[in-house]
């Protein structure tokens, strides 16, 4: 059963009951008001307050039915308690080690994140409020983020000038990825000019920028030129989407990545990467702690986690070979070895299979081939 | 089975369409459901805070209506039982009528406040619901910003937090006000004033009572000790009579212990009672307040950022991250992250995942690993590209070893 639906239901119940309560209380108040006014009129017209008032007192139960109100209140309360149960208890987070994270380090990482995201004002505020020490490393990060922002911000307005300038300034260092990106930017800008139906300008633009791509990307250039004939009907130009594999936003992101790679910096904020890894792996980690019955600090005392947290591939930065037989990670002392049948096992497994005798024949666990330890080659991943 | 060559093209296109439609739809429901269950558990804080406010308003409105109604009823009864002159009766009845009018107004106002709060709750539930396969990157981005705002609020960087939540449009999803409220109380406690803390306790009395909290008792004890410290014994005793006796039933031992300080001077050397006069007691109070506060709103004691960061660091921690040539993309290549990750466990890998040194891409079944004669492994795609550019010649980028594209051997790594 969809858990969000349960939460929504529970909440709707509460809201419904409360609405019911309000309508009752409004009706009751209105009725009582009318009744009182009536009695007031009666007293003013007749002369005997006592009888009118006694009458009023008798009528009171029907005018102000306290029972109804109380019942409705009770119903609302029950639904409130039920909803609280649906929300569950708040003790899901034992995954904190008691050691405080050095908040100065974290603050610096935070400043870096903010500047990379282009949130310069927030970054400045943080430096002030958290009294972050802006050392050389941090000021370099700030300078870099400002520089790349000057190039990518105009792209939001579809102004490719700064970007093109930057690419040409750094062309020898950038090589191939840059030229693909350059082509993309040029095509996007050209398309934009065409969309504004400025045919002569488009032609001028094409003459200025397309020639250098003509040899390698002739097909694409041809398609772009032919689009001149479709100026009045650009949306229906066949295969238009193929001309722009990236689009403005993606191109801007690629440009940023390129920039940081050039300056030997990580292509995105490391704090963001670590936190995203955390968001992905926390559920499994919590389950592990729960299943192992560990307390708060105990999980940090392990040397190695007993279970794979199964991070996505985007967090895979290093090659890891895990022997399929022993399930051990290979390292310098236990490298992967390839057998003549092309299957790969770690060295220790192979030694175990051949009983440490390098001329003894053993069968590959995966195929019918026999081989010896000396016939295996070490692999370097 | 013969395939009609004429219709072959058609069958291809017919086959191509259903296949992609079927494949993603089956795994999505189960992963979305489990993701949502986890979501709700982990996002308890998000939903709990506005709900607590909503609940409090509802209950307060219930109580005030009950009070008003019963007082009106008793007034009417009082009116009817006695003999009043016409004028007095009229004036009294008129005042009751205007009271009813006031009640109606209050009900409406209360209802409006409740609706706003209910809207807030709903907005957050909807936000959790909106996590979809298509917008998952954006949703995760928002989550990241929420985690950062939570950290800033806990560190009391209020301006930065408000600016960040404004520029990212997440003002509905963060609770800046309650943190400000908490800071006021904590600051007062640090200045050795219990007034705002006591006000907070009174405000949340029912909830604290339910969780059997000793906070109010401890605050009162501290005030008592301060009176004793200032040598105003008479006032201290009066204070104790007024405020401490109700707690005597449940916490007699502690009460007796503290009351005994009356017999000692604040500069006493006796260790048992010296401890009570220590200024650190105030820090203990601050800590206790934080605990009660977090428990009330279903929040974690530590910032969410700490929790997620530690989980992330341990998931990313591999022995390779500490080597010299570690790629800059790995957070653990940087000194500050290494420092933070030092006490954490290494992650475990259960399956081989090979990353090509040349293209930095994953080597899987679509891009299998190939082995050079010198034992070095690279991805098929990268090697093919290299061979195409150099007329079939392959040069190992790490050793300089040269061979031909035909000398390569495919490896089977599961």
mmCIF file with all atom_site columns, C-alpha atoms in Angstrom, chain A residues 2-4 7-8 11-12 15 18 21-22 25-26 29-30 32-33 36 40 43-44 47 49-50 53 57 60 70 73 77 83-84 87-90 93 96-97 101 103 105-107 109-110 113 119 121-122 125-126 129-130 261 264 266-267 270-275 278-279 281-282 286 299-300 302-306 308 311 313 316-322 324 327 329-330 338 342-344 377-381, chain B residues 36-37 40 42 44 47 51 55 58-59 62 65-66 73 76 80-81 83-84 86 89-90 93 96-97 100-101 104 107-108 111 114 118 121-122 125-126 128-129 144-145 148 151 155 157-160 163-164 207 298 300 302 305-312 315 318 320-321 326 328-331 334 336-337 340 343-346 348-350 352-355 362 371-377 398 409-413:
data_model
loop_
_atom_site.group_PDB
_atom_site.id
_atom_site.type_symbol
_atom_site.label_atom_id
_atom_site.label_alt_id
_atom_site.label_comp_id
_atom_site.label_asym_id
_atom_site.label_entity_id
_atom_site.label_seq_id
_atom_site.pdbx_PDB_ins_code
_atom_site.Cartn_x
_atom_site.Cartn_y
_atom_site.Cartn_z
_atom_site.occupancy
_atom_site.B_iso_or_equiv
_atom_site.pdbx_formal_charge
_atom_site.auth_seq_id
_atom_site.auth_comp_id
_atom_site.auth_asym_id
_atom_site.auth_atom_id
_atom_site.pdbx_PDB_model_num
ATOM 1   C CA . UNK A 1 2   ? 1.454   3.322   -1.018  1.00 0.00 ? 2   UNK A CA 1
ATOM 2   C CA . UNK A 1 3   ? 2.720   4.824   2.245   1.00 0.00 ? 3   UNK A CA 1
ATOM 3   C CA . UNK A 1 4   ? 2.202   8.386   1.090   1.00 0.00 ? 4   UNK A CA 1
ATOM 4   C CA . UNK A 1 7   ? -0.288  9.627   5.328   1.00 0.00 ? 7   UNK A CA 1
ATOM 5   C CA . UNK A 1 8   ? -2.528  11.670  3.059   1.00 0.00 ? 8   UNK A CA 1
ATOM 6   C CA . UNK A 1 11  ? -4.301  13.825  7.397   1.00 0.00 ? 11  UNK A CA 1
ATOM 7   C CA . UNK A 1 12  ? -7.466  14.197  5.360   1.00 0.00 ? 12  UNK A CA 1
ATOM 8   C CA . UNK A 1 15  ? -8.939  17.889  8.427   1.00 0.00 ? 15  UNK A CA 1
ATOM 9   C CA . UNK A 1 18  ? -11.967 19.383  12.269  1.00 0.00 ? 18  UNK A CA 1
ATOM 10  C CA . UNK A 1 21  ? -16.346 20.333  14.335  1.00 0.00 ? 21  UNK A CA 1
ATOM 11  C CA . UNK A 1 22  ? -16.174 23.864  13.026  1.00 0.00 ? 22  UNK A CA 1
ATOM 12  C CA . UNK A 1 25  ? -19.733 24.938  16.473  1.00 0.00 ? 25  UNK A CA 1
ATOM 13  C CA . UNK A 1 26  ? -20.657 27.647  13.994  1.00 0.00 ? 26  UNK A CA 1
ATOM 14  C CA . UNK A 1 29  ? -23.257 29.527  18.060  1.00 0.00 ? 29  UNK A CA 1
ATOM 15  C CA . UNK A 1 30  ? -25.610 30.917  15.449  1.00 0.00 ? 30  UNK A CA 1
ATOM 16  C CA . UNK A 1 32  ? -27.756 30.181  20.421  1.00 0.00 ? 32  UNK A CA 1
ATOM 17  C CA . UNK A 1 33  ? -27.338 33.751  19.230  1.00 0.00 ? 33  UNK A CA 1
ATOM 18  C CA . UNK A 1 36  ? -30.787 34.714  23.005  1.00 0.00 ? 36  UNK A CA 1
ATOM 19  C CA . UNK A 1 40  ? -34.090 39.543  24.677  1.00 0.00 ? 40  UNK A CA 1
ATOM 20  C CA . UNK A 1 43  ? -38.223 40.534  27.650  1.00 0.00 ? 43  UNK A CA 1
ATOM 21  C CA . UNK A 1 44  ? -38.277 43.952  26.054  1.00 0.00 ? 44  UNK A CA 1
ATOM 22  C CA . UNK A 1 47  ? -42.602 42.461  31.115  1.00 0.00 ? 47  UNK A CA 1
ATOM 23  C CA . UNK A 1 49  ? -38.028 38.549  32.729  1.00 0.00 ? 49  UNK A CA 1
ATOM 24  C CA . UNK A 1 50  ? -38.186 35.540  34.988  1.00 0.00 ? 50  UNK A CA 1
ATOM 25  C CA . UNK A 1 53  ? -35.258 33.432  31.323  1.00 0.00 ? 53  UNK A CA 1
ATOM 26  C CA . UNK A 1 57  ? -32.630 27.966  30.465  1.00 0.00 ? 57  UNK A CA 1
ATOM 27  C CA . UNK A 1 60  ? -30.471 25.864  26.495  1.00 0.00 ? 60  UNK A CA 1
ATOM 28  C CA . UNK A 1 70  ? -17.739 17.101  22.909  1.00 0.00 ? 70  UNK A CA 1
ATOM 29  C CA . UNK A 1 73  ? -14.004 17.035  19.669  1.00 0.00 ? 73  UNK A CA 1
ATOM 30  C CA . UNK A 1 77  ? -8.778  13.819  18.803  1.00 0.00 ? 77  UNK A CA 1
ATOM 31  C CA . UNK A 1 83  ? -2.343  10.298  12.283  1.00 0.00 ? 83  UNK A CA 1
ATOM 32  C CA . UNK A 1 84  ? 0.461   10.524  14.781  1.00 0.00 ? 84  UNK A CA 1
ATOM 33  C CA . UNK A 1 87  ? 3.771   9.360   11.080  1.00 0.00 ? 87  UNK A CA 1
ATOM 34  C CA . UNK A 1 88  ? 5.504   6.931   13.333  1.00 0.00 ? 88  UNK A CA 1
ATOM 35  C CA . UNK A 1 89  ? 8.067   7.431   15.982  1.00 0.00 ? 89  UNK A CA 1
ATOM 36  C CA . UNK A 1 90  ? 10.963  9.724   15.523  1.00 0.00 ? 90  UNK A CA 1
ATOM 37  C CA . UNK A 1 93  ? 18.230  8.069   13.357  1.00 0.00 ? 93  UNK A CA 1
ATOM 38  C CA . UNK A 1 96  ? 25.304  9.532   14.349  1.00 0.00 ? 96  UNK A CA 1
ATOM 39  C CA . UNK A 1 97  ? 28.630  9.033   15.957  1.00 0.00 ? 97  UNK A CA 1
ATOM 40  C CA . UNK A 1 101 ? 32.041  17.078  13.050  1.00 0.00 ? 101 UNK A CA 1
ATOM 41  C CA . UNK A 1 103 ? 32.105  22.581  11.936  1.00 0.00 ? 103 UNK A CA 1
ATOM 42  C CA . UNK A 1 105 ? 35.684  22.324  7.989   1.00 0.00 ? 105 UNK A CA 1
ATOM 43  C CA . UNK A 1 106 ? 32.028  21.874  7.155   1.00 0.00 ? 106 UNK A CA 1
ATOM 44  C CA . UNK A 1 107 ? 31.476  25.636  6.940   1.00 0.00 ? 107 UNK A CA 1
ATOM 45  C CA . UNK A 1 109 ? 32.840  23.129  2.322   1.00 0.00 ? 109 UNK A CA 1
ATOM 46  C CA . UNK A 1 110 ? 29.493  24.889  2.516   1.00 0.00 ? 110 UNK A CA 1
ATOM 47  C CA . UNK A 1 113 ? 29.151  24.663  -2.478  1.00 0.00 ? 113 UNK A CA 1
ATOM 48  C CA . UNK A 1 119 ? 24.598  31.682  -4.837  1.00 0.00 ? 119 UNK A CA 1
ATOM 49  C CA . UNK A 1 121 ? 25.164  36.472  -1.813  1.00 0.00 ? 121 UNK A CA 1
ATOM 50  C CA . UNK A 1 122 ? 24.351  33.519  0.386   1.00 0.00 ? 122 UNK A CA 1
ATOM 51  C CA . UNK A 1 125 ? 26.447  35.990  4.252   1.00 0.00 ? 125 UNK A CA 1
ATOM 52  C CA . UNK A 1 126 ? 27.733  32.638  5.420   1.00 0.00 ? 126 UNK A CA 1
ATOM 53  C CA . UNK A 1 129 ? 27.827  34.814  10.005  1.00 0.00 ? 129 UNK A CA 1
ATOM 54  C CA . UNK A 1 130 ? 29.981  31.745  10.482  1.00 0.00 ? 130 UNK A CA 1
ATOM 55  C CA . UNK A 1 261 ? 38.823  19.948  -15.251 1.00 0.00 ? 261 UNK A CA 1
ATOM 56  C CA . UNK A 1 264 ? 42.483  20.404  -12.058 1.00 0.00 ? 264 UNK A CA 1
ATOM 57  C CA . UNK A 1 266 ? 36.609  18.476  -9.110  1.00 0.00 ? 266 UNK A CA 1
ATOM 58  C CA . UNK A 1 267 ? 33.772  19.088  -11.557 1.00 0.00 ? 267 UNK A CA 1
ATOM 59  C CA . UNK A 1 270 ? 32.515  17.653  -3.201  1.00 0.00 ? 270 UNK A CA 1
ATOM 60  C CA . UNK A 1 271 ? 30.137  18.352  -0.359  1.00 0.00 ? 271 UNK A CA 1
ATOM 61  C CA . UNK A 1 272 ? 27.220  17.859  -2.734  1.00 0.00 ? 272 UNK A CA 1
ATOM 62  C CA . UNK A 1 273 ? 28.718  14.589  -3.948  1.00 0.00 ? 273 UNK A CA 1
ATOM 63  C CA . UNK A 1 274 ? 29.274  13.298  -0.425  1.00 0.00 ? 274 UNK A CA 1
ATOM 64  C CA . UNK A 1 275 ? 25.787  14.325  0.686   1.00 0.00 ? 275 UNK A CA 1
ATOM 65  C CA . UNK A 1 278 ? 24.728  9.837   1.930   1.00 0.00 ? 278 UNK A CA 1
ATOM 66  C CA . UNK A 1 279 ? 21.151  10.327  0.803   1.00 0.00 ? 279 UNK A CA 1
ATOM 67  C CA . UNK A 1 281 ? 23.139  5.017   1.189   1.00 0.00 ? 281 UNK A CA 1
ATOM 68  C CA . UNK A 1 282 ? 21.517  6.096   4.458   1.00 0.00 ? 282 UNK A CA 1
ATOM 69  C CA . UNK A 1 286 ? 20.152  2.412   8.991   1.00 0.00 ? 286 UNK A CA 1
ATOM 70  C CA . UNK A 1 299 ? 28.668  1.458   14.103  1.00 0.00 ? 299 UNK A CA 1
ATOM 71  C CA . UNK A 1 300 ? 31.601  3.813   13.742  1.00 0.00 ? 300 UNK A CA 1
ATOM 72  C CA . UNK A 1 302 ? 33.836  -1.135  12.768  1.00 0.00 ? 302 UNK A CA 1
ATOM 73  C CA . UNK A 1 303 ? 36.836  -1.243  10.487  1.00 0.00 ? 303 UNK A CA 1
ATOM 74  C CA . UNK A 1 304 ? 34.755  -2.157  7.496   1.00 0.00 ? 304 UNK A CA 1
ATOM 75  C CA . UNK A 1 305 ? 31.057  -2.335  6.894   1.00 0.00 ? 305 UNK A CA 1
ATOM 76  C CA . UNK A 1 306 ? 29.832  -5.923  6.642   1.00 0.00 ? 306 UNK A CA 1
ATOM 77  C CA . UNK A 1 308 ? 27.650  -3.380  0.484   1.00 0.00 ? 308 UNK A CA 1
ATOM 78  C CA . UNK A 1 311 ? 25.876  3.219   -4.257  1.00 0.00 ? 311 UNK A CA 1
ATOM 79  C CA . UNK A 1 313 ? 27.497  4.088   -10.562 1.00 0.00 ? 313 UNK A CA 1
ATOM 80  C CA . UNK A 1 316 ? 32.174  4.874   -8.620  1.00 0.00 ? 316 UNK A CA 1
ATOM 81  C CA . UNK A 1 317 ? 35.543  6.630   -8.768  1.00 0.00 ? 317 UNK A CA 1
ATOM 82  C CA . UNK A 1 318 ? 37.881  3.684   -8.507  1.00 0.00 ? 318 UNK A CA 1
ATOM 83  C CA . UNK A 1 319 ? 38.162  0.356   -10.169 1.00 0.00 ? 319 UNK A CA 1
ATOM 84  C CA . UNK A 1 320 ? 37.453  -2.410  -7.759  1.00 0.00 ? 320 UNK A CA 1
ATOM 85  C CA . UNK A 1 321 ? 37.926  -6.056  -8.470  1.00 0.00 ? 321 UNK A CA 1
ATOM 86  C CA . UNK A 1 322 ? 36.108  -8.415  -6.140  1.00 0.00 ? 322 UNK A CA 1
ATOM 87  C CA . UNK A 1 324 ? 33.742  -13.910 -7.344  1.00 0.00 ? 324 UNK A CA 1
ATOM 88  C CA . UNK A 1 327 ? 34.312  -12.118 -2.320  1.00 0.00 ? 327 UNK A CA 1
ATOM 89  C CA . UNK A 1 329 ? 38.553  -6.989  -2.652  1.00 0.00 ? 329 UNK A CA 1
ATOM 90  C CA . UNK A 1 330 ? 41.807  -7.305  -4.476  1.00 0.00 ? 330 UNK A CA 1
ATOM 91  C CA . UNK A 1 338 ? 43.446  -14.050 -15.492 1.00 0.00 ? 338 UNK A CA 1
ATOM 92  C CA . UNK A 1 342 ? 39.796  -15.662 -19.708 1.00 0.00 ? 342 UNK A CA 1
ATOM 93  C CA . UNK A 1 343 ? 38.049  -15.923 -16.355 1.00 0.00 ? 343 UNK A CA 1
ATOM 94  C CA . UNK A 1 344 ? 39.521  -13.810 -13.569 1.00 0.00 ? 344 UNK A CA 1
ATOM 95  C CA . UNK A 1 377 ? 48.609  -13.669 -15.825 1.00 0.00 ? 377 UNK A CA 1
ATOM 96  C CA . UNK A 1 378 ? 48.400  -10.820 -13.378 1.00 0.00 ? 378 UNK A CA 1
ATOM 97  C CA . UNK A 1 379 ? 46.019  -8.044  -14.375 1.00 0.00 ? 379 UNK A CA 1
ATOM 98  C CA . UNK A 1 380 ? 46.393  -4.362  -13.649 1.00 0.00 ? 380 UNK A CA 1
ATOM 99  C CA . UNK A 1 381 ? 43.110  -2.583  -13.489 1.00 0.00 ? 381 UNK A CA 1
ATOM 100 C CA . UNK B 2 36  ? 8.514   6.426   -0.157  1.00 0.00 ? 36  UNK B CA 1
ATOM 101 C CA . UNK B 2 37  ? 8.394   4.356   3.018   1.00 0.00 ? 37  UNK B CA 1
ATOM 102 C CA . UNK B 2 40  ? 8.535   9.160   5.285   1.00 0.00 ? 40  UNK B CA 1
ATOM 103 C CA . UNK B 2 42  ? 13.632  9.821   7.233   1.00 0.00 ? 42  UNK B CA 1
ATOM 104 C CA . UNK B 2 44  ? 9.731   12.636  9.958   1.00 0.00 ? 44  UNK B CA 1
ATOM 105 C CA . UNK B 2 47  ? 6.020   16.521  8.568   1.00 0.00 ? 47  UNK B CA 1
ATOM 106 C CA . UNK B 2 51  ? 1.635   19.010  12.451  1.00 0.00 ? 51  UNK B CA 1
ATOM 107 C CA . UNK B 2 55  ? -2.490  19.989  16.694  1.00 0.00 ? 55  UNK B CA 1
ATOM 108 C CA . UNK B 2 58  ? -6.814  22.612  17.309  1.00 0.00 ? 58  UNK B CA 1
ATOM 109 C CA . UNK B 2 59  ? -6.616  21.616  20.943  1.00 0.00 ? 59  UNK B CA 1
ATOM 110 C CA . UNK B 2 62  ? -11.338 23.160  21.475  1.00 0.00 ? 62  UNK B CA 1
ATOM 111 C CA . UNK B 2 65  ? -14.751 26.990  22.975  1.00 0.00 ? 65  UNK B CA 1
ATOM 112 C CA . UNK B 2 66  ? -15.603 24.542  25.731  1.00 0.00 ? 66  UNK B CA 1
ATOM 113 C CA . UNK B 2 73  ? -24.568 28.145  30.117  1.00 0.00 ? 73  UNK B CA 1
ATOM 114 C CA . UNK B 2 76  ? -27.914 31.742  31.815  1.00 0.00 ? 76  UNK B CA 1
ATOM 115 C CA . UNK B 2 80  ? -32.880 32.332  35.309  1.00 0.00 ? 80  UNK B CA 1
ATOM 116 C CA . UNK B 2 81  ? -32.647 31.192  38.917  1.00 0.00 ? 81  UNK B CA 1
ATOM 117 C CA . UNK B 2 83  ? -35.190 37.432  40.276  1.00 0.00 ? 83  UNK B CA 1
ATOM 118 C CA . UNK B 2 84  ? -33.867 40.323  38.353  1.00 0.00 ? 84  UNK B CA 1
ATOM 119 C CA . UNK B 2 86  ? -36.221 43.976  33.740  1.00 0.00 ? 86  UNK B CA 1
ATOM 120 C CA . UNK B 2 89  ? -32.033 41.141  32.946  1.00 0.00 ? 89  UNK B CA 1
ATOM 121 C CA . UNK B 2 90  ? -31.889 42.979  29.633  1.00 0.00 ? 90  UNK B CA 1
ATOM 122 C CA . UNK B 2 93  ? -28.715 39.099  28.409  1.00 0.00 ? 93  UNK B CA 1
ATOM 123 C CA . UNK B 2 96  ? -24.289 37.375  26.876  1.00 0.00 ? 96  UNK B CA 1
ATOM 124 C CA . UNK B 2 97  ? -25.375 38.007  23.306  1.00 0.00 ? 97  UNK B CA 1
ATOM 125 C CA . UNK B 2 100 ? -21.671 34.906  21.686  1.00 0.00 ? 100 UNK B CA 1
ATOM 126 C CA . UNK B 2 101 ? -20.800 37.268  18.873  1.00 0.00 ? 101 UNK B CA 1
ATOM 127 C CA . UNK B 2 104 ? -18.266 33.392  16.745  1.00 0.00 ? 104 UNK B CA 1
ATOM 128 C CA . UNK B 2 107 ? -14.108 30.604  16.034  1.00 0.00 ? 107 UNK B CA 1
ATOM 129 C CA . UNK B 2 108 ? -13.695 32.034  12.573  1.00 0.00 ? 108 UNK B CA 1
ATOM 130 C CA . UNK B 2 111 ? -10.534 28.229  11.825  1.00 0.00 ? 111 UNK B CA 1
ATOM 131 C CA . UNK B 2 114 ? -5.969  26.137  11.419  1.00 0.00 ? 114 UNK B CA 1
ATOM 132 C CA . UNK B 2 118 ? -3.252  22.463  7.570   1.00 0.00 ? 118 UNK B CA 1
ATOM 133 C CA . UNK B 2 121 ? 1.135   20.206  6.358   1.00 0.00 ? 121 UNK B CA 1
ATOM 134 C CA . UNK B 2 122 ? -0.479  19.327  3.068   1.00 0.00 ? 122 UNK B CA 1
ATOM 135 C CA . UNK B 2 125 ? 3.030   15.838  2.190   1.00 0.00 ? 125 UNK B CA 1
ATOM 136 C CA . UNK B 2 126 ? 2.559   16.758  -1.451  1.00 0.00 ? 126 UNK B CA 1
ATOM 137 C CA . UNK B 2 128 ? 7.133   14.108  -0.553  1.00 0.00 ? 128 UNK B CA 1
ATOM 138 C CA . UNK B 2 129 ? 4.634   12.677  -2.970  1.00 0.00 ? 129 UNK B CA 1
ATOM 139 C CA . UNK B 2 144 ? 20.244  18.841  -0.406  1.00 0.00 ? 144 UNK B CA 1
ATOM 140 C CA . UNK B 2 145 ? 19.276  22.473  0.117   1.00 0.00 ? 145 UNK B CA 1
ATOM 141 C CA . UNK B 2 148 ? 21.959  22.607  4.350   1.00 0.00 ? 148 UNK B CA 1
ATOM 142 C CA . UNK B 2 151 ? 22.482  22.736  9.407   1.00 0.00 ? 151 UNK B CA 1
ATOM 143 C CA . UNK B 2 155 ? 24.379  26.591  13.962  1.00 0.00 ? 155 UNK B CA 1
ATOM 144 C CA . UNK B 2 157 ? 23.268  31.231  10.953  1.00 0.00 ? 157 UNK B CA 1
ATOM 145 C CA . UNK B 2 158 ? 19.771  32.641  10.570  1.00 0.00 ? 158 UNK B CA 1
ATOM 146 C CA . UNK B 2 159 ? 20.378  35.215  7.881   1.00 0.00 ? 159 UNK B CA 1
ATOM 147 C CA . UNK B 2 160 ? 22.177  32.783  5.632   1.00 0.00 ? 160 UNK B CA 1
ATOM 148 C CA . UNK B 2 163 ? 18.510  33.853  2.198   1.00 0.00 ? 163 UNK B CA 1
ATOM 149 C CA . UNK B 2 164 ? 19.215  30.353  0.992   1.00 0.00 ? 164 UNK B CA 1
ATOM 150 C CA . UNK B 2 207 ? 3.113   17.470  25.451  1.00 0.00 ? 207 UNK B CA 1
ATOM 151 C CA . UNK B 2 298 ? 10.559  14.778  16.206  1.00 0.00 ? 298 UNK B CA 1
ATOM 152 C CA . UNK B 2 300 ? 17.344  14.618  15.514  1.00 0.00 ? 300 UNK B CA 1
ATOM 153 C CA . UNK B 2 302 ? 22.471  16.350  15.448  1.00 0.00 ? 302 UNK B CA 1
ATOM 154 C CA . UNK B 2 305 ? 23.992  17.229  7.480   1.00 0.00 ? 305 UNK B CA 1
ATOM 155 C CA . UNK B 2 306 ? 26.200  15.365  9.948   1.00 0.00 ? 306 UNK B CA 1
ATOM 156 C CA . UNK B 2 307 ? 24.182  12.217  9.526   1.00 0.00 ? 307 UNK B CA 1
ATOM 157 C CA . UNK B 2 308 ? 24.041  12.266  5.750   1.00 0.00 ? 308 UNK B CA 1
ATOM 158 C CA . UNK B 2 309 ? 27.651  13.331  5.420   1.00 0.00 ? 309 UNK B CA 1
ATOM 159 C CA . UNK B 2 310 ? 28.887  10.523  7.606   1.00 0.00 ? 310 UNK B CA 1
ATOM 160 C CA . UNK B 2 311 ? 26.782  7.990   5.756   1.00 0.00 ? 311 UNK B CA 1
ATOM 161 C CA . UNK B 2 312 ? 28.087  9.301   2.449   1.00 0.00 ? 312 UNK B CA 1
ATOM 162 C CA . UNK B 2 315 ? 29.916  4.635   1.636   1.00 0.00 ? 315 UNK B CA 1
ATOM 163 C CA . UNK B 2 318 ? 37.794  2.843   -0.062  1.00 0.00 ? 318 UNK B CA 1
ATOM 164 C CA . UNK B 2 320 ? 42.008  3.597   -3.144  1.00 0.00 ? 320 UNK B CA 1
ATOM 165 C CA . UNK B 2 321 ? 40.713  6.983   -2.052  1.00 0.00 ? 321 UNK B CA 1
ATOM 166 C CA . UNK B 2 326 ? 43.330  9.417   -6.599  1.00 0.00 ? 326 UNK B CA 1
ATOM 167 C CA . UNK B 2 328 ? 39.916  14.720  -7.900  1.00 0.00 ? 328 UNK B CA 1
ATOM 168 C CA . UNK B 2 329 ? 36.263  13.743  -8.316  1.00 0.00 ? 329 UNK B CA 1
ATOM 169 C CA . UNK B 2 330 ? 36.392  11.531  -5.247  1.00 0.00 ? 330 UNK B CA 1
ATOM 170 C CA . UNK B 2 331 ? 35.549  13.660  -2.208  1.00 0.00 ? 331 UNK B CA 1
ATOM 171 C CA . UNK B 2 334 ? 40.641  16.217  -0.357  1.00 0.00 ? 334 UNK B CA 1
ATOM 172 C CA . UNK B 2 336 ? 39.327  18.061  4.876   1.00 0.00 ? 336 UNK B CA 1
ATOM 173 C CA . UNK B 2 337 ? 37.100  15.166  3.827   1.00 0.00 ? 337 UNK B CA 1
ATOM 174 C CA . UNK B 2 340 ? 36.223  13.883  8.666   1.00 0.00 ? 340 UNK B CA 1
ATOM 175 C CA . UNK B 2 343 ? 37.053  7.488   12.305  1.00 0.00 ? 343 UNK B CA 1
ATOM 176 C CA . UNK B 2 344 ? 34.521  5.965   9.928   1.00 0.00 ? 344 UNK B CA 1
ATOM 177 C CA . UNK B 2 345 ? 34.462  2.388   8.633   1.00 0.00 ? 345 UNK B CA 1
ATOM 178 C CA . UNK B 2 346 ? 35.466  1.476   5.096   1.00 0.00 ? 346 UNK B CA 1
ATOM 179 C CA . UNK B 2 348 ? 32.464  -2.983  1.374   1.00 0.00 ? 348 UNK B CA 1
ATOM 180 C CA . UNK B 2 349 ? 32.219  -3.828  -2.283  1.00 0.00 ? 349 UNK B CA 1
ATOM 181 C CA . UNK B 2 350 ? 30.523  -7.052  -3.201  1.00 0.00 ? 350 UNK B CA 1
ATOM 182 C CA . UNK B 2 352 ? 33.558  -5.950  -9.272  1.00 0.00 ? 352 UNK B CA 1
ATOM 183 C CA . UNK B 2 353 ? 33.190  -2.577  -10.891 1.00 0.00 ? 353 UNK B CA 1
ATOM 184 C CA . UNK B 2 354 ? 35.934  -1.576  -13.229 1.00 0.00 ? 354 UNK B CA 1
ATOM 185 C CA . UNK B 2 355 ? 36.522  1.969   -14.372 1.00 0.00 ? 355 UNK B CA 1
ATOM 186 C CA . UNK B 2 362 ? 32.351  1.927   -16.345 1.00 0.00 ? 362 UNK B CA 1
ATOM 187 C CA . UNK B 2 371 ? 43.592  -7.003  -21.627 1.00 0.00 ? 371 UNK B CA 1
ATOM 188 C CA . UNK B 2 372 ? 46.851  -5.922  -23.221 1.00 0.00 ? 372 UNK B CA 1
ATOM 189 C CA . UNK B 2 373 ? 49.721  -8.400  -23.453 1.00 0.00 ? 373 UNK B CA 1
ATOM 190 C CA . UNK B 2 374 ? 51.363  -6.645  -20.480 1.00 0.00 ? 374 UNK B CA 1
ATOM 191 C CA . UNK B 2 375 ? 48.361  -7.308  -18.242 1.00 0.00 ? 375 UNK B CA 1
ATOM 192 C CA . UNK B 2 376 ? 46.874  -3.819  -18.201 1.00 0.00 ? 376 UNK B CA 1
ATOM 193 C CA . UNK B 2 377 ? 43.105  -3.557  -18.602 1.00 0.00 ? 377 UNK B CA 1
ATOM 194 C CA . UNK B 2 398 ? 50.404  3.890   -17.947 1.00 0.00 ? 398 UNK B CA 1
ATOM 195 C CA . UNK B 2 409 ? 42.133  -10.312 -25.335 1.00 0.00 ? 409 UNK B CA 1
ATOM 196 C CA . UNK B 2 410 ? 38.683  -9.967  -23.813 1.00 0.00 ? 410 UNK B CA 1
ATOM 197 C CA . UNK B 2 411 ? 38.468  -10.796 -20.113 1.00 0.00 ? 411 UNK B CA 1
ATOM 198 C CA . UNK B 2 412 ? 35.403  -12.178 -18.365 1.00 0.00 ? 412 UNK B CA 1
ATOM 199 C CA . UNK B 2 413 ? 34.890  -10.369 -15.142 1.00 0.00 ? 413 UNK B CA 1
#
